[in-house]
XYZ file of C-alpha atoms in Angstrom:
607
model
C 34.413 -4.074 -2.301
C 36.162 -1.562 0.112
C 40.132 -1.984 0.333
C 41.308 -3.271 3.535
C 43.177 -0.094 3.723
C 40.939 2.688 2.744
C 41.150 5.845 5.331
C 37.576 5.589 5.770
C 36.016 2.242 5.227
C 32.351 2.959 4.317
C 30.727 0.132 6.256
C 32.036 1.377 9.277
C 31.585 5.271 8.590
C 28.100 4.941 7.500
C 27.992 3.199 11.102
C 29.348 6.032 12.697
C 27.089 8.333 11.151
C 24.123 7.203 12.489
C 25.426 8.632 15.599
C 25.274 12.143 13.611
C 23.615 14.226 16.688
C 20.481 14.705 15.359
C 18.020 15.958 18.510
C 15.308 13.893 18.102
C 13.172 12.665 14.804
C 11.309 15.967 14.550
C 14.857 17.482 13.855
C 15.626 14.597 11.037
C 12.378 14.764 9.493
C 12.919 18.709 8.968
C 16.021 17.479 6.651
C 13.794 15.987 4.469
C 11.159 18.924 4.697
C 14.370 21.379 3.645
C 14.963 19.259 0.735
C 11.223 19.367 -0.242
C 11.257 23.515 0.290
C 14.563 23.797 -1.486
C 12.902 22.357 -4.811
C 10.272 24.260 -4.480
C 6.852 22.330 -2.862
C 4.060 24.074 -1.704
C 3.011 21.084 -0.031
C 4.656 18.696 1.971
C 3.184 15.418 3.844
C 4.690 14.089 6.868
C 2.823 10.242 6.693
C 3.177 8.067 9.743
C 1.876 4.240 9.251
C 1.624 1.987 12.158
C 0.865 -1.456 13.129
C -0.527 -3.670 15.783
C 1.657 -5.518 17.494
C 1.300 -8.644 20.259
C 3.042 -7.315 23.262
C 2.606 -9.475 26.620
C -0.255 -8.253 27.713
C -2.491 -6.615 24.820
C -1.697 -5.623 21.330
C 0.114 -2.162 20.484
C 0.126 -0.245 17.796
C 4.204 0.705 16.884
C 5.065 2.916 14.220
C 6.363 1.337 11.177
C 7.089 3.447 8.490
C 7.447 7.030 7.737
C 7.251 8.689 4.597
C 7.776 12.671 4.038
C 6.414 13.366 0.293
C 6.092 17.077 -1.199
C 4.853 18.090 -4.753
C 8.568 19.943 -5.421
C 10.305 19.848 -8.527
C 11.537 16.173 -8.375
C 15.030 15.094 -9.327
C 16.181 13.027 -12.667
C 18.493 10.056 -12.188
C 21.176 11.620 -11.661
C 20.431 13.894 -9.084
C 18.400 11.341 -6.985
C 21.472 9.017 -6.918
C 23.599 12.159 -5.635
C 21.260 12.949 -3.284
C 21.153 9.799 -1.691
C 25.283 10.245 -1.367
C 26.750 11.370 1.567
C 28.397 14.910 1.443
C 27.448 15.073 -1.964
C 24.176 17.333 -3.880
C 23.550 20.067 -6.130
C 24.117 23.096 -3.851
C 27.710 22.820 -2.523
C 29.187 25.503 -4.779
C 29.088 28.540 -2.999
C 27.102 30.988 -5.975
C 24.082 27.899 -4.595
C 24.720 28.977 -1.204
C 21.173 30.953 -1.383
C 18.520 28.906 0.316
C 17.821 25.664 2.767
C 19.875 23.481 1.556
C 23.955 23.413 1.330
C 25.743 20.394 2.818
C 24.123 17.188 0.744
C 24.055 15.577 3.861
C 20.355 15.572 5.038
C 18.877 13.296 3.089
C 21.082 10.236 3.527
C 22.056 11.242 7.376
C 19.172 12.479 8.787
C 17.121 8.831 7.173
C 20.044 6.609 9.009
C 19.841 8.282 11.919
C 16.368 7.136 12.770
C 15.818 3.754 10.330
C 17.712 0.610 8.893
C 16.400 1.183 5.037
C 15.294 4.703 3.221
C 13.715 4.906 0.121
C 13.247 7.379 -2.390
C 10.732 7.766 -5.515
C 11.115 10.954 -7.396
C 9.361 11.878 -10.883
C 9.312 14.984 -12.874
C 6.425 13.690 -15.323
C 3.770 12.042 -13.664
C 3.937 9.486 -10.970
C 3.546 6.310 -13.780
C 7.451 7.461 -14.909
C 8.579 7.811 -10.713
C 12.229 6.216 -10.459
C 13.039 4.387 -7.443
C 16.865 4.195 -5.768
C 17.495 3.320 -1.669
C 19.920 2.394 1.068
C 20.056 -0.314 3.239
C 22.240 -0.577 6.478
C 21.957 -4.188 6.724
C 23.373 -4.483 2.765
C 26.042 -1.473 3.496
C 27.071 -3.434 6.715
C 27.284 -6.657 5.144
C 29.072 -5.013 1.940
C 26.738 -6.007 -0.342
C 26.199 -2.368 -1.017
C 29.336 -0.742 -1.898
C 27.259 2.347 -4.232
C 24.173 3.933 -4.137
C 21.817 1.496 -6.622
C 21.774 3.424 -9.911
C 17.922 4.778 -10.324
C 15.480 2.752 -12.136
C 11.695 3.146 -12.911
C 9.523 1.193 -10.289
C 5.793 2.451 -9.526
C 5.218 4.010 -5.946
C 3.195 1.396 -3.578
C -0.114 1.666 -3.157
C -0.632 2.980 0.458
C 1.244 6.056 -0.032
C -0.821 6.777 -3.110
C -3.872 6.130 -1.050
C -2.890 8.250 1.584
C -1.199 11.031 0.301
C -2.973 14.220 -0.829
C -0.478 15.943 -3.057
C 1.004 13.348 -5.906
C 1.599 16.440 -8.823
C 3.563 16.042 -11.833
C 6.587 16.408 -10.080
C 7.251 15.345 -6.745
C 9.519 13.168 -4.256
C 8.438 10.644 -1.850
C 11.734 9.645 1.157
C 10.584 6.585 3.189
C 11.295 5.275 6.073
C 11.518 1.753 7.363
C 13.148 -0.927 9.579
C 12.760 2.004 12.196
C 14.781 1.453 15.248
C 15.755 4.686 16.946
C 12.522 7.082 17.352
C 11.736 7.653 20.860
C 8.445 8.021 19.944
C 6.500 4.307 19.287
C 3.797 5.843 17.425
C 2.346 8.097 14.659
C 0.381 10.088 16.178
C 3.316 10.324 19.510
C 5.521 11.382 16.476
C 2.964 14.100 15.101
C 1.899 15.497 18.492
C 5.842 15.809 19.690
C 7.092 17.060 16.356
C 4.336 19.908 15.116
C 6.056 22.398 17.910
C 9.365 21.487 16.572
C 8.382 21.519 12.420
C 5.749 24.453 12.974
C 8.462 26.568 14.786
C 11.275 25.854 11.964
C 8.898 26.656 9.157
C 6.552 29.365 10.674
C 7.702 31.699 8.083
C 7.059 29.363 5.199
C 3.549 28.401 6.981
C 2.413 31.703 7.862
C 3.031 33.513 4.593
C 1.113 30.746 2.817
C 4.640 29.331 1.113
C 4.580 25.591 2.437
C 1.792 23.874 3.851
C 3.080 21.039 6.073
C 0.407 17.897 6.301
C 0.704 15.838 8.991
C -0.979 12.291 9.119
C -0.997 9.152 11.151
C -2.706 5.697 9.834
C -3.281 2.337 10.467
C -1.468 0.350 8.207
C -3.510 -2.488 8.331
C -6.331 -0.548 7.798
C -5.393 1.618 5.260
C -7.937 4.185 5.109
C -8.339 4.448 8.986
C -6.650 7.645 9.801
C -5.919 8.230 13.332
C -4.683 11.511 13.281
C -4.480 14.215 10.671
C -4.006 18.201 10.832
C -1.890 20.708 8.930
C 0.904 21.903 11.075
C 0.038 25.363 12.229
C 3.260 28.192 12.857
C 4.672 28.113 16.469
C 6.206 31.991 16.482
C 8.773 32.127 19.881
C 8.429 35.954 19.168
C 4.451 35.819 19.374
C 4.013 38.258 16.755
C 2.317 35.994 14.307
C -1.662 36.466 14.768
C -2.721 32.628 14.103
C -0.402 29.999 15.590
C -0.689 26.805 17.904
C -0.358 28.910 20.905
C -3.348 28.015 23.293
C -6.367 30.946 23.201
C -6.733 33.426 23.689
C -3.532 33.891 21.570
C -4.264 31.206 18.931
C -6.002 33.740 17.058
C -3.740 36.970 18.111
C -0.429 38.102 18.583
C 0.395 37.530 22.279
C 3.883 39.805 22.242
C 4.500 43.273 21.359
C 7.226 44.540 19.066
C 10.027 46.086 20.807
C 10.358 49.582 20.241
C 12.680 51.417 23.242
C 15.586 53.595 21.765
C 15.200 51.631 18.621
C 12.981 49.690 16.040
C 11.963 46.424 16.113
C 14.180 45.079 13.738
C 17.970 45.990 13.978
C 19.855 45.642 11.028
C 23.925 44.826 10.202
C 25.995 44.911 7.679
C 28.899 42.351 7.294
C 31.380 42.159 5.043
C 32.446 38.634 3.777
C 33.977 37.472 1.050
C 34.125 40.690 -0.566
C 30.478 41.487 -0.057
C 27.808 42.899 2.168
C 25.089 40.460 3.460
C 22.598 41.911 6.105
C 22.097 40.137 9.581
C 18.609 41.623 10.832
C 17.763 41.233 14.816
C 13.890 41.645 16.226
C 13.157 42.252 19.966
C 9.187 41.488 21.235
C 8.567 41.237 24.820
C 4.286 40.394 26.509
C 1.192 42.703 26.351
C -0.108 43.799 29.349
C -2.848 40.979 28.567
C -0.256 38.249 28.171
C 0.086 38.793 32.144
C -1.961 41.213 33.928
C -5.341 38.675 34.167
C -7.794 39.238 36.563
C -8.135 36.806 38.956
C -4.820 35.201 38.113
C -1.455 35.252 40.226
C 0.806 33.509 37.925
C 0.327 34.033 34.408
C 2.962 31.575 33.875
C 0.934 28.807 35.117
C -1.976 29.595 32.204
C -2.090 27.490 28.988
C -0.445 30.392 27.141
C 2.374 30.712 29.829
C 3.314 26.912 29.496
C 3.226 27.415 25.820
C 5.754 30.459 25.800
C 7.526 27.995 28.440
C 8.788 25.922 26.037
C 9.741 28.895 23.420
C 12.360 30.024 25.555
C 15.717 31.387 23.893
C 17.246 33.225 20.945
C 15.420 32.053 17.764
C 18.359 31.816 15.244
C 16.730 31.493 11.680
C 18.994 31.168 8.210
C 16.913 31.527 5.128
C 13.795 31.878 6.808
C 14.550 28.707 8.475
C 15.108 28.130 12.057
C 17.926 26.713 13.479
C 17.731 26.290 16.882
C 16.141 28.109 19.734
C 19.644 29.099 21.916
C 18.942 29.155 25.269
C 22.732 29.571 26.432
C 21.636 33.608 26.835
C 18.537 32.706 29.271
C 18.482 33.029 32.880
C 17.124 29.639 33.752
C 15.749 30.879 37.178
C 13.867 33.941 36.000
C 10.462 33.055 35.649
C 10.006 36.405 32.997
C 12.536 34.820 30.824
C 9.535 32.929 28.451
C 7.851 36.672 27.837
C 10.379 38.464 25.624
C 11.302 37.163 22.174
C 14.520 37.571 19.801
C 15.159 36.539 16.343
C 18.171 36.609 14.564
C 18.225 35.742 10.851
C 20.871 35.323 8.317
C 21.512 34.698 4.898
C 23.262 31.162 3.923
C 26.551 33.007 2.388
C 27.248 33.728 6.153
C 27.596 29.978 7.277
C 30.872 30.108 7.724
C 30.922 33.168 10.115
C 28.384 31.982 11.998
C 29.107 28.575 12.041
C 26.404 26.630 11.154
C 26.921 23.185 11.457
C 25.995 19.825 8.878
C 22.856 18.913 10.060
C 21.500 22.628 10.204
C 20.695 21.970 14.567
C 23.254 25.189 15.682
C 25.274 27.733 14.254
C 27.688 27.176 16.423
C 30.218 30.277 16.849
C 26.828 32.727 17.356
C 26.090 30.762 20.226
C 29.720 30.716 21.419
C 29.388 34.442 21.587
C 26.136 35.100 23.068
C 28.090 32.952 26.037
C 30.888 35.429 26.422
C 30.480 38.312 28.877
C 30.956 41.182 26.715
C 30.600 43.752 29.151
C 32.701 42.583 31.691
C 35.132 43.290 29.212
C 34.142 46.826 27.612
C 34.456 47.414 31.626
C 37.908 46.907 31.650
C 38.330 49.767 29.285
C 38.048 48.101 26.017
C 35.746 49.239 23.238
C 33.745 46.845 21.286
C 36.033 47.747 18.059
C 39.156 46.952 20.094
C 37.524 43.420 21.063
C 36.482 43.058 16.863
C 39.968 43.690 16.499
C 41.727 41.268 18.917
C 39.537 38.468 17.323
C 40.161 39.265 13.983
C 43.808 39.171 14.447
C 43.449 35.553 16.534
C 41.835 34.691 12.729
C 38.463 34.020 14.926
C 35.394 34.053 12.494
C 32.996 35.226 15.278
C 34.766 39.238 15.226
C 31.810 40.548 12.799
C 29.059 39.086 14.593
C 30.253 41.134 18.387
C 28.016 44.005 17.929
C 25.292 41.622 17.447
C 25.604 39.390 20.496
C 26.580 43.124 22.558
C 22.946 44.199 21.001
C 21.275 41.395 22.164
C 22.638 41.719 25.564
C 22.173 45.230 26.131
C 18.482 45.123 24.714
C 17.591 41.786 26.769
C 18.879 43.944 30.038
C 16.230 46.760 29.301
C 13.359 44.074 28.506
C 13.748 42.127 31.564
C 13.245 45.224 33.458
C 10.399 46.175 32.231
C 8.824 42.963 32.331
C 9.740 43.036 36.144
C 8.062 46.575 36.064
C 5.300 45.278 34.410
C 3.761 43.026 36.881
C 5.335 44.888 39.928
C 2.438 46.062 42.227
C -0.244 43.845 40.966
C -0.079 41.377 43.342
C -2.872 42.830 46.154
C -2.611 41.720 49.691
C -5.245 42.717 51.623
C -3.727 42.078 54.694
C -1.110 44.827 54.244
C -1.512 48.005 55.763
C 1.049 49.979 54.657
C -0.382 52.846 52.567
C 1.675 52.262 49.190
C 1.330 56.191 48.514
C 2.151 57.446 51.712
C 5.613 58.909 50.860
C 4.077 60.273 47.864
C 1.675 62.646 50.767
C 4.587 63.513 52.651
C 6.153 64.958 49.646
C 3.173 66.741 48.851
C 2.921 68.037 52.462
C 6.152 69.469 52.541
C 6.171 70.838 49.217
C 2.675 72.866 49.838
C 4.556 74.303 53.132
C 7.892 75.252 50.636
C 5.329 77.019 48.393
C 3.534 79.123 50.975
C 6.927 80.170 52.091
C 7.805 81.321 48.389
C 9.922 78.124 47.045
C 8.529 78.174 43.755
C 9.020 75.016 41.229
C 9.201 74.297 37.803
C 5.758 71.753 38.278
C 4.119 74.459 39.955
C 2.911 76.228 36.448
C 0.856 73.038 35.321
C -1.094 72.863 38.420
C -4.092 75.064 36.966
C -4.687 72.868 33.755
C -7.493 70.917 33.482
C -7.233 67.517 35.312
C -8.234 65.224 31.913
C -5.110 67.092 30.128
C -2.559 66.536 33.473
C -3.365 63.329 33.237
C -2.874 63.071 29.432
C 0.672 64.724 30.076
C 1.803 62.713 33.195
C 0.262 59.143 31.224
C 2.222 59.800 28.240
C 5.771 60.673 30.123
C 5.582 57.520 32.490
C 5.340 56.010 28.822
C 7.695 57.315 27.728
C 9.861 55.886 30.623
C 8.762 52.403 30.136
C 5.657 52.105 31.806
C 3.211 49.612 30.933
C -0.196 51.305 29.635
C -2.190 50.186 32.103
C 0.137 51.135 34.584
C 0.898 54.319 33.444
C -2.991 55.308 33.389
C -3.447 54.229 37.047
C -0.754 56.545 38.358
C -1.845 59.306 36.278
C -5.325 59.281 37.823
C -4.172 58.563 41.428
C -1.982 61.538 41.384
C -4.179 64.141 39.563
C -7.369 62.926 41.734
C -5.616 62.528 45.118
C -3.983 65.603 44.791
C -0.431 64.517 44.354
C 2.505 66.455 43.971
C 4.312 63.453 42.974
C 4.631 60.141 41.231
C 7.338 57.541 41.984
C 7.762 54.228 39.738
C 10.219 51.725 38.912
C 11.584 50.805 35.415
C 14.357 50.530 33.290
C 16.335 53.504 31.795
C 18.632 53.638 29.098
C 21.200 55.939 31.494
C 23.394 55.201 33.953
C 21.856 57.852 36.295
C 20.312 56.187 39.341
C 16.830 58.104 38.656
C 15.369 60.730 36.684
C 13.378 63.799 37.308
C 10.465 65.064 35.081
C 8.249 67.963 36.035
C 4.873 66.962 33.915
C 1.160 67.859 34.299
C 1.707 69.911 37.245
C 3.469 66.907 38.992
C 7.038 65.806 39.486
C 7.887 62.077 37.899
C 10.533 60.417 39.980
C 11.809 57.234 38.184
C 14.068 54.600 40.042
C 16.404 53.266 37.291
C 16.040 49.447 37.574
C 19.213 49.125 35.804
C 21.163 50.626 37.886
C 23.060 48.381 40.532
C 21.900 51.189 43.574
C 18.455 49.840 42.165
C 19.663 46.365 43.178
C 21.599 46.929 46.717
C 18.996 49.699 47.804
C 15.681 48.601 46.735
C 15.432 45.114 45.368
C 16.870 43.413 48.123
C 14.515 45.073 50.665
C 11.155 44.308 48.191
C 11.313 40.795 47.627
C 9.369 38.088 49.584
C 9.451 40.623 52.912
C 6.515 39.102 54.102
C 7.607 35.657 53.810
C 11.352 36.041 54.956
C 12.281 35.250 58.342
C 14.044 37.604 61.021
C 17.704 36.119 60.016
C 17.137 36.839 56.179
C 15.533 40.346 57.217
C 18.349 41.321 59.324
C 20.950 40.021 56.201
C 19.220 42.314 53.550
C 19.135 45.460 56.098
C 22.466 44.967 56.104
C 23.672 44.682 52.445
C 20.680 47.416 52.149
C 22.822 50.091 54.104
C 25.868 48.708 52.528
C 24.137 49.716 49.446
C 23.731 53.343 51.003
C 26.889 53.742 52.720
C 28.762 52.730 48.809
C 26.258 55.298 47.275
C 27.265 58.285 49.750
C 30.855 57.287 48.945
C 30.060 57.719 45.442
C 28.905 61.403 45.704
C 31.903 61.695 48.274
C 34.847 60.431 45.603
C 32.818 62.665 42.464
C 33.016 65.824 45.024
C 36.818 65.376 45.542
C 37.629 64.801 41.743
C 35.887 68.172 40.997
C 38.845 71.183 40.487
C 39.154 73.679 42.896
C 36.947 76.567 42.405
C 33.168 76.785 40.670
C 32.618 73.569 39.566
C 33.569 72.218 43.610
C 31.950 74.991 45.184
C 28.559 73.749 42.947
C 28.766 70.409 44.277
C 29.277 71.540 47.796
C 26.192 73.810 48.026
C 24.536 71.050 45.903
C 24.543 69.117 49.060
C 23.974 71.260 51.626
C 20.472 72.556 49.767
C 19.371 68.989 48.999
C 20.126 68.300 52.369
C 17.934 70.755 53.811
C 15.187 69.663 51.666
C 15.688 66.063 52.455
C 15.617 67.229 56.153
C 12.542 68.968 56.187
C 10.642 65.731 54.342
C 12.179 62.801 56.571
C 11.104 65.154 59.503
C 7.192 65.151 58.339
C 7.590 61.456 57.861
């Protein structure tokens, strides 16, 4: 019996921690899944019995009990009575603190927060010697359980032994019963909302054949009348995983690309904790052309694919191969391109602590504090990310080693997004416009063929005798190169060398901080807008989007931020003239000007 005075009166704790913030049941059940992984299943059963019930009207079949049972390693008495302690297990010590589990607290939380009763069979020599121990909210609340029953031999009851596939010599079967807070009133309601939960926690363990994850919903009364059954199949937010529950044509191939840019794929860092080195690795993916460019199709978001990558949104934080959560605290809810790129963080478990993981394994909580904070707001107030590392470290904040990777993520996400905005930009035909989108492009040309015949000779001019196939090659590759798509970059390449071009203009993002670039290639001159630049923004963006839908009032507002734009971009080249010294360097700039401005006069005149 408890002491009228203990600090934490069980009955009323165990109480309280049913309130333990567990998501939903999908989230719970994976407790029980990490337990089954940790001792070392390759098969684990998720087994969901229901019953008919008399409602007012007509009879309804509500969920019952639920039973997660794996062919592991089993547990002896005395582990199955710790495990069914709160706080308490086998892999507390931190030399353990090397796979799924760590905290002892799934088992006996994650049961209470969904049921009134668990119970737990566990054998390591045949399913005739299982031992049997539970816990009982009813007997806890009433006091008549003050201890976790000590573990005796009892045989495992019939319907899970009829219904479950994988009963080794060794094995552990948790049930649930007395259920009373699952949202979902069914089996197969709990199967159908928790596969894209359970297959996107263990797609690592799935896909590389580890863990197969059996998922089955019966009739109770009935007991061989399955209404549902399937193996859980990996749900990748990263798309890089060929086979996966992602609707076709992408159930059967990757629907993302690898990330490649100014770096890999995968990123890798090196923190130093506790007198060693553990290695955090970060992977970027973003659509194939495929994903979104469909014939016929205006929003590829609306497709079966683009509602599954909907709900995949966020930075996929994984710790020992396991996901935690999907953070979405780094997404731009109102970008519609924010479900086509993909980034995965994973850890080791001897980093908990610095990233903050919490006791039911739903968040690792300082990580996502981080991604929150707007690092480069403050590098632009003249700090340097090791300054920032610094500050933190001498606050005694745990989060300073993990700043370069939340600044990596940031930076990386900013050149994705533009190019998926590059990648679709253009595609969207209206036949009803008559604006000739190359027209500046002739101009150019025009004027240029008029600067040649009167002996300006350029740089592009050389490669205008090669063979058209191999200008193309050259002018396809450098828009490539730039971060244009491949389809993209093929079209332009043609158009220019066919039509006689002099120049190609496009639109994506560049890892400078000059507003465009110039590229003579092929026998043509490349002009790329940077996207990421903020001119990009106040000169371009804000005259492109929705023109033909805005009205006069919202035309008339963006010409005017528009030249706002210009006018602060003219002052720009005006301040970076007067900070040049007297002498060569302001004498270059000067006559910079004047020459580009006779050039600029001579094309705006054609126009």
């Amino acid at each position: 019996m408890n002491n009228a005075h203990d600090i934490v009166p069980t009955h009323l704790a165990v109480q309280a921690m049913r309130d333990n913030g567990y998501k939903n049941a999908a989230y719970a059940l994976a407790e029980l899944m990490d337990n089954a992984i940790q001792a070392g299943a390759s098969q684990v059963e998720l087994l969901c019995g229901e019953r008919k019930e008399q409602g007012e009207v007509r009879r309804r079949s509500r969920i019952e009990q639920i039973a997660v049972l794996d062919n592991g390693c089993g547990m002896d008495a005395n582990v199955l009575r710790l495990a069914l302690q709160f706080g308490n297990g086998t892999h507390l010590e931190k030399d353990k603190h090397t796979g799924i589990g760590r905290f002892g607290m799934g088992l006996p939380s994650s049961s209470i927060s969904q049921c009134q009763r668990v119970d737990v069979w566990s054998w390591q020599n045949g399913i005739e010697n299982a031992l049997h121990s539970y816990l009982d909210l009813d007997e806890i609340k009433t006091r008549r359980m003050t201890e976790v029953p000590e573990p005796t031999p009892q045989p495992i009851p019939m319907t899970w032994r009829n219904i479950g596939h994988k009963f080794g010599d060794s094995g552990t079967l948790v049930v649930w019963s007395n259920i009373d807070r699952c949202i979902w009133r069914t089996g197969k309601a709990i199967i159908d909302n928790s596969e894209f939960v359970i297959g996107r926690m263990y797609r690592k363990f799935i896909n590389s054949g580890k863990v197969k994850i059996r998922m089955v919903a019966f009739d109770l009364e009935a007991l061989y009348s399955l209404i549902l059954e399937k193996y859980a199949l990996p749900n990748d937010p990263g798309y890089l995983i060929e086979k996966t529950s992602c609707d076709p044509p992408f159930d059967n191939q990757a629907m993302f690309q690898t990330w490649q840019g100014d770096t890999s794929y995968e990123a890798t860092f090196t923190i130093n904790f506790n007198e060693q080195e553990h290695e955090v690795k970060v992977r970027f993916s973003y659509a194939k052309e495929e994903a979104r460019l469909i014939e016929g199709v205006n929003n590829p978001g609306s497709t079966p694919h683009g509602q599954h990558a909907k709900k995949n949104i966020g930075v996929s934080i994984v710790r020992a191969g396991r996901e935690l959560e999907l953070d979405i605290g780094i997404v731009n809810g109102y970008e519609a391109t924010e479900r086509w790129w993909g980034v995965e963080v994973e850890f080791p478990p001897s980093l908990d602590d610095i990233f903050g993981v919490t006791n039911n394994k739903q968040s690792a909580r300082n990580f996502s504090e981080l991604l929150r904070v707007n690092i480069q707001s403050l590098l632009d107030e003249g700090k340097t990310i090791t300054q920032l590392k610094e500050e933190l470290k001498e606050d005694g904040d745990p989060k300073s080693p993990l700043l370069d990777i939340a600044h990596k993520i940031n930076t990386q996400l900013s050149v994705i997004r533009g190019l998926l905005k590059a990648q679709t930009k253009g595609t969207r035909s209206n036949p009803e416009k008559r604006h000739d989108p190359y027209k500046p492009e002739k101009v150019a040309t025009t004027v240029t063929k008029e600067r040649k015949s009167q002996g300006y000779k350029g740089q592009s001019d050389i490669d205008e005798q090669l063979p058209k196939e191999e200008r193309k090659q050259v002018i396809k590759e450098t828009l490539k190169e730039d971060g244009v798509t491949e389809t993209k970059a093929e079209l332009l390449a043609a158009t220019t060398v066919d039509d006689g071009l002099k120049y190609t203009f496009v639109e994506s993002p560049l890892d400078t901080p000059a507003f465009f670039s110039v590229k003579p290639r092929g026998g043509a001159i490349i002009v790329t807008l940077n996207t990421n630049h903020p001119a990009y923004k106040n000169l371009v963006e804000i005259l492109e989007e929705d023109v033909d839908k805005a009205d006069i009032d919202t035309l008339r507002s963006r010409l005017v931020n528009s030249l706002d734009g210009l006018k602060l971009l003219l002052m720009a080249w005006a301040r970076y003239e007067d900070e040049q010294p007297d002498g060569k360097f302001k004498d270059n700039a000067q006559d910079t000007r004047i020459d580009w401005g006779r050039v600029a006069r001579r094309f705006l005149e054609n126009e």
